[in-house]
Amino acid sequence: MNGATYIFWIIFVIPLIAFLIWLVRQDKRTGKIGIAVVIGLVIMVIIYMYVKHMFAPYTPVYD
């Protein structure tokens, strides 16, 4: 892993995981809020990836 990867983990992933753990612990009875947030994040990421054409199949160009 390079420096950009570490920065990404420190700035985005670790705070997100900490926030989700805190959110789930706030809803002690069912945990539905945490699950709803995770599902919402996954849906937003999938939509973003489709908009940016990240699911487009790779077609090599031969010269």
mmCIF file of N, CA and C in Angstrom:
data_model
loop_
_atom_site.group_PDB
_atom_site.id
_atom_site.type_symbol
_atom_site.label_atom_id
_atom_site.label_comp_id
_atom_site.label_asym_id
_atom_site.label_seq_id
_atom_site.Cartn_x
_atom_site.Cartn_y
_atom_site.Cartn_z
ATOM 1 N N MET A 1 0.838 -1.178 0.000
ATOM 2 C CA MET A 1 0.000 0.000 0.000
ATOM 3 C C MET A 1 0.889 1.249 0.000
ATOM 4 N N ASN A 2 0.415 2.237 -0.716
ATOM 5 C CA ASN A 2 1.186 3.469 -0.766
ATOM 6 C C ASN A 2 0.592 4.522 0.172
ATOM 7 N N GLY A 3 1.175 5.690 0.184
ATOM 8 C CA GLY A 3 0.760 6.742 1.096
ATOM 9 C C GLY A 3 -0.679 7.189 0.902
ATOM 10 N N ALA A 4 -1.141 7.252 -0.350
ATOM 11 C CA ALA A 4 -2.521 7.669 -0.611
ATOM 12 C C ALA A 4 -3.517 6.691 -0.001
ATOM 13 N N THR A 5 -3.173 5.422 -0.002
ATOM 14 C CA THR A 5 -4.051 4.418 0.585
ATOM 15 C C THR A 5 -4.159 4.618 2.088
ATOM 16 N N TYR A 6 -3.047 4.880 2.744
ATOM 17 C CA TYR A 6 -3.076 5.122 4.192
ATOM 18 C C TYR A 6 -3.889 6.367 4.529
ATOM 19 N N ILE A 7 -3.732 7.408 3.737
ATOM 20 C CA ILE A 7 -4.483 8.641 3.963
ATOM 21 C C ILE A 7 -5.981 8.376 3.797
ATOM 22 N N PHE A 8 -6.351 7.614 2.765
ATOM 23 C CA PHE A 8 -7.754 7.261 2.550
ATOM 24 C C PHE A 8 -8.312 6.514 3.759
ATOM 25 N N TRP A 9 -7.578 5.535 4.248
ATOM 26 C CA TRP A 9 -8.032 4.757 5.405
ATOM 27 C C TRP A 9 -8.169 5.632 6.640
ATOM 28 N N ILE A 10 -7.196 6.508 6.872
ATOM 29 C CA ILE A 10 -7.226 7.345 8.078
ATOM 30 C C ILE A 10 -8.351 8.375 8.014
ATOM 31 N N ILE A 11 -8.586 8.964 6.845
ATOM 32 C CA ILE A 11 -9.554 10.046 6.734
ATOM 33 C C ILE A 11 -10.980 9.534 6.540
ATOM 34 N N PHE A 12 -11.152 8.440 5.797
ATOM 35 C CA PHE A 12 -12.503 8.010 5.449
ATOM 36 C C PHE A 12 -12.953 6.719 6.117
ATOM 37 N N VAL A 13 -12.188 5.674 6.004
ATOM 38 C CA VAL A 13 -12.657 4.348 6.422
ATOM 39 C C VAL A 13 -12.744 4.220 7.941
ATOM 40 N N ILE A 14 -11.704 4.581 8.649
ATOM 41 C CA ILE A 14 -11.716 4.427 10.105
ATOM 42 C C ILE A 14 -12.802 5.293 10.759
ATOM 43 N N PRO A 15 -12.963 6.578 10.379
ATOM 44 C CA PRO A 15 -14.076 7.341 10.961
ATOM 45 C C PRO A 15 -15.449 6.775 10.594
ATOM 46 N N LEU A 16 -15.604 6.256 9.377
ATOM 47 C CA LEU A 16 -16.884 5.663 8.985
ATOM 48 C C LEU A 16 -17.202 4.446 9.843
ATOM 49 N N ILE A 17 -16.234 3.588 10.050
ATOM 50 C CA ILE A 17 -16.445 2.402 10.879
ATOM 51 C C ILE A 17 -16.757 2.816 12.312
ATOM 52 N N ALA A 18 -16.035 3.792 12.839
ATOM 53 C CA ALA A 18 -16.299 4.268 14.197
ATOM 54 C C ALA A 18 -17.708 4.862 14.301
ATOM 55 N N PHE A 19 -18.116 5.624 13.297
ATOM 56 C CA PHE A 19 -19.461 6.207 13.300
ATOM 57 C C PHE A 19 -20.527 5.127 13.260
ATOM 58 N N LEU A 20 -20.341 4.112 12.423
ATOM 59 C CA LEU A 20 -21.331 3.040 12.337
ATOM 60 C C LEU A 20 -21.419 2.255 13.643
ATOM 61 N N ILE A 21 -20.288 1.997 14.270
ATOM 62 C CA ILE A 21 -20.310 1.302 15.564
ATOM 63 C C ILE A 21 -21.051 2.150 16.600
ATOM 64 N N TRP A 22 -20.768 3.446 16.634
ATOM 65 C CA TRP A 22 -21.455 4.334 17.565
ATOM 66 C C TRP A 22 -22.956 4.355 17.282
ATOM 67 N N LEU A 23 -23.333 4.404 15.992
ATOM 68 C CA LEU A 23 -24.737 4.471 15.611
ATOM 69 C C LEU A 23 -25.486 3.207 16.015
ATOM 70 N N VAL A 24 -24.894 2.069 15.800
ATOM 71 C CA VAL A 24 -25.534 0.806 16.161
ATOM 72 C C VAL A 24 -25.653 0.687 17.675
ATOM 73 N N ARG A 25 -24.667 1.150 18.415
ATOM 74 C CA ARG A 25 -24.725 1.074 19.877
ATOM 75 C C ARG A 25 -25.786 2.007 20.453
ATOM 76 N N GLN A 26 -26.148 3.074 19.743
ATOM 77 C CA GLN A 26 -27.201 3.972 20.206
ATOM 78 C C GLN A 26 -28.578 3.301 20.142
ATOM 79 N N ASP A 27 -28.770 2.434 19.175
ATOM 80 C CA ASP A 27 -30.042 1.734 18.994
ATOM 81 C C ASP A 27 -29.879 0.322 19.544
ATOM 82 N N LYS A 28 -29.947 0.186 20.847
ATOM 83 C CA LYS A 28 -29.618 -1.076 21.507
ATOM 84 C C LYS A 28 -30.647 -2.177 21.256
ATOM 85 N N ARG A 29 -31.889 -1.831 21.003
ATOM 86 C CA ARG A 29 -32.919 -2.855 20.900
ATOM 87 C C ARG A 29 -32.870 -3.633 19.590
ATOM 88 N N THR A 30 -32.801 -2.942 18.465
ATOM 89 C CA THR A 30 -32.909 -3.652 17.190
ATOM 90 C C THR A 30 -31.733 -3.437 16.253
ATOM 91 N N GLY A 31 -31.117 -2.307 16.283
ATOM 92 C CA GLY A 31 -30.010 -2.034 15.372
ATOM 93 C C GLY A 31 -30.462 -1.689 13.966
ATOM 94 N N LYS A 32 -31.730 -1.331 13.796
ATOM 95 C CA LYS A 32 -32.253 -1.052 12.456
ATOM 96 C C LYS A 32 -31.667 0.211 11.851
ATOM 97 N N ILE A 33 -31.329 1.184 12.685
ATOM 98 C CA ILE A 33 -30.773 2.434 12.156
ATOM 99 C C ILE A 33 -29.417 2.174 11.496
ATOM 100 N N GLY A 34 -28.558 1.402 12.148
ATOM 101 C CA GLY A 34 -27.250 1.083 11.583
ATOM 102 C C GLY A 34 -27.353 0.318 10.283
ATOM 103 N N ILE A 35 -28.265 -0.641 10.249
ATOM 104 C CA ILE A 35 -28.457 -1.421 9.026
ATOM 105 C C ILE A 35 -28.967 -0.522 7.904
ATOM 106 N N ALA A 36 -29.890 0.388 8.216
ATOM 107 C CA ALA A 36 -30.422 1.300 7.204
ATOM 108 C C ALA A 36 -29.326 2.206 6.654
ATOM 109 N N VAL A 37 -28.437 2.689 7.523
ATOM 110 C CA VAL A 37 -27.336 3.545 7.072
ATOM 111 C C VAL A 37 -26.390 2.765 6.166
ATOM 112 N N VAL A 38 -26.058 1.542 6.543
ATOM 113 C CA VAL A 38 -25.155 0.731 5.718
ATOM 114 C C VAL A 38 -25.780 0.438 4.354
ATOM 115 N N ILE A 39 -27.055 0.070 4.331
ATOM 116 C CA ILE A 39 -27.732 -0.196 3.057
ATOM 117 C C ILE A 39 -27.774 1.071 2.203
ATOM 118 N N GLY A 40 -28.048 2.216 2.839
ATOM 119 C CA GLY A 40 -28.054 3.480 2.103
ATOM 120 C C GLY A 40 -26.697 3.811 1.507
ATOM 121 N N LEU A 41 -25.633 3.589 2.276
ATOM 122 C CA LEU A 41 -24.281 3.841 1.760
ATOM 123 C C LEU A 41 -23.952 2.923 0.586
ATOM 124 N N VAL A 42 -24.321 1.658 0.691
ATOM 125 C CA VAL A 42 -24.045 0.718 -0.390
ATOM 126 C C VAL A 42 -24.793 1.125 -1.651
ATOM 127 N N ILE A 43 -26.050 1.510 -1.517
ATOM 128 C CA ILE A 43 -26.832 1.931 -2.681
ATOM 129 C C ILE A 43 -26.229 3.184 -3.305
ATOM 130 N N MET A 44 -25.814 4.150 -2.483
ATOM 131 C CA MET A 44 -25.205 5.369 -3.021
ATOM 132 C C MET A 44 -23.898 5.066 -3.755
ATOM 133 N N VAL A 45 -23.094 4.151 -3.229
ATOM 134 C CA VAL A 45 -21.834 3.797 -3.886
ATOM 135 C C VAL A 45 -22.100 3.107 -5.218
ATOM 136 N N ILE A 46 -23.075 2.211 -5.263
ATOM 137 C CA ILE A 46 -23.399 1.528 -6.516
ATOM 138 C C ILE A 46 -23.900 2.527 -7.558
ATOM 139 N N ILE A 47 -24.753 3.457 -7.161
ATOM 140 C CA ILE A 47 -25.227 4.484 -8.093
ATOM 141 C C ILE A 47 -24.063 5.327 -8.595
ATOM 142 N N TYR A 48 -23.168 5.730 -7.699
ATOM 143 C CA TYR A 48 -21.996 6.512 -8.094
ATOM 144 C C TYR A 48 -21.134 5.745 -9.093
ATOM 145 N N MET A 49 -20.956 4.458 -8.848
ATOM 146 C CA MET A 49 -20.120 3.668 -9.746
ATOM 147 C C MET A 49 -20.769 3.524 -11.129
ATOM 148 N N TYR A 50 -22.085 3.408 -11.185
ATOM 149 C CA TYR A 50 -22.756 3.354 -12.482
ATOM 150 C C TYR A 50 -22.660 4.695 -13.201
ATOM 151 N N VAL A 51 -22.796 5.802 -12.481
ATOM 152 C CA VAL A 51 -22.712 7.123 -13.099
ATOM 153 C C VAL A 51 -21.315 7.353 -13.674
ATOM 154 N N LYS A 52 -20.284 6.907 -12.955
ATOM 155 C CA LYS A 52 -18.907 7.081 -13.412
ATOM 156 C C LYS A 52 -18.447 5.965 -14.353
ATOM 157 N N HIS A 53 -19.349 5.065 -14.725
ATOM 158 C CA HIS A 53 -19.058 3.962 -15.651
ATOM 159 C C HIS A 53 -17.942 3.057 -15.148
ATOM 160 N N MET A 54 -17.923 2.784 -13.868
ATOM 161 C CA MET A 54 -16.903 1.904 -13.311
ATOM 162 C C MET A 54 -17.246 0.438 -13.502
ATOM 163 N N PHE A 55 -18.489 0.142 -13.895
ATOM 164 C CA PHE A 55 -18.875 -1.228 -14.165
ATOM 165 C C PHE A 55 -18.767 -1.568 -15.647
ATOM 166 N N ALA A 56 -18.287 -0.640 -16.441
ATOM 167 C CA ALA A 56 -18.160 -0.870 -17.874
ATOM 168 C C ALA A 56 -17.145 -1.982 -18.104
ATOM 169 N N PRO A 57 -17.478 -2.893 -19.010
ATOM 170 C CA PRO A 57 -16.541 -3.995 -19.266
ATOM 171 C C PRO A 57 -15.256 -3.483 -19.919
ATOM 172 N N TYR A 58 -14.177 -4.092 -19.560
ATOM 173 C CA TYR A 58 -12.884 -3.703 -20.109
ATOM 174 C C TYR A 58 -12.742 -4.332 -21.487
ATOM 175 N N THR A 59 -12.527 -3.499 -22.483
ATOM 176 C CA THR A 59 -12.310 -3.996 -23.839
ATOM 177 C C THR A 59 -10.940 -3.515 -24.283
ATOM 178 N N PRO A 60 -10.013 -4.451 -24.397
ATOM 179 C CA PRO A 60 -8.659 -4.042 -24.795
ATOM 180 C C PRO A 60 -8.633 -3.537 -26.240
ATOM 181 N N VAL A 61 -7.778 -2.573 -26.490
ATOM 182 C CA VAL A 61 -7.630 -2.003 -27.824
ATOM 183 C C VAL A 61 -6.332 -2.541 -28.422
ATOM 184 N N TYR A 62 -6.477 -3.202 -29.558
ATOM 185 C CA TYR A 62 -5.318 -3.769 -30.237
ATOM 186 C C TYR A 62 -4.992 -2.910 -31.456
ATOM 187 N N ASP A 63 -3.781 -2.477 -31.548
ATOM 188 C CA ASP A 63 -3.354 -1.665 -32.703
ATOM 189 C C ASP A 63 -2.673 -2.534 -33.725
#
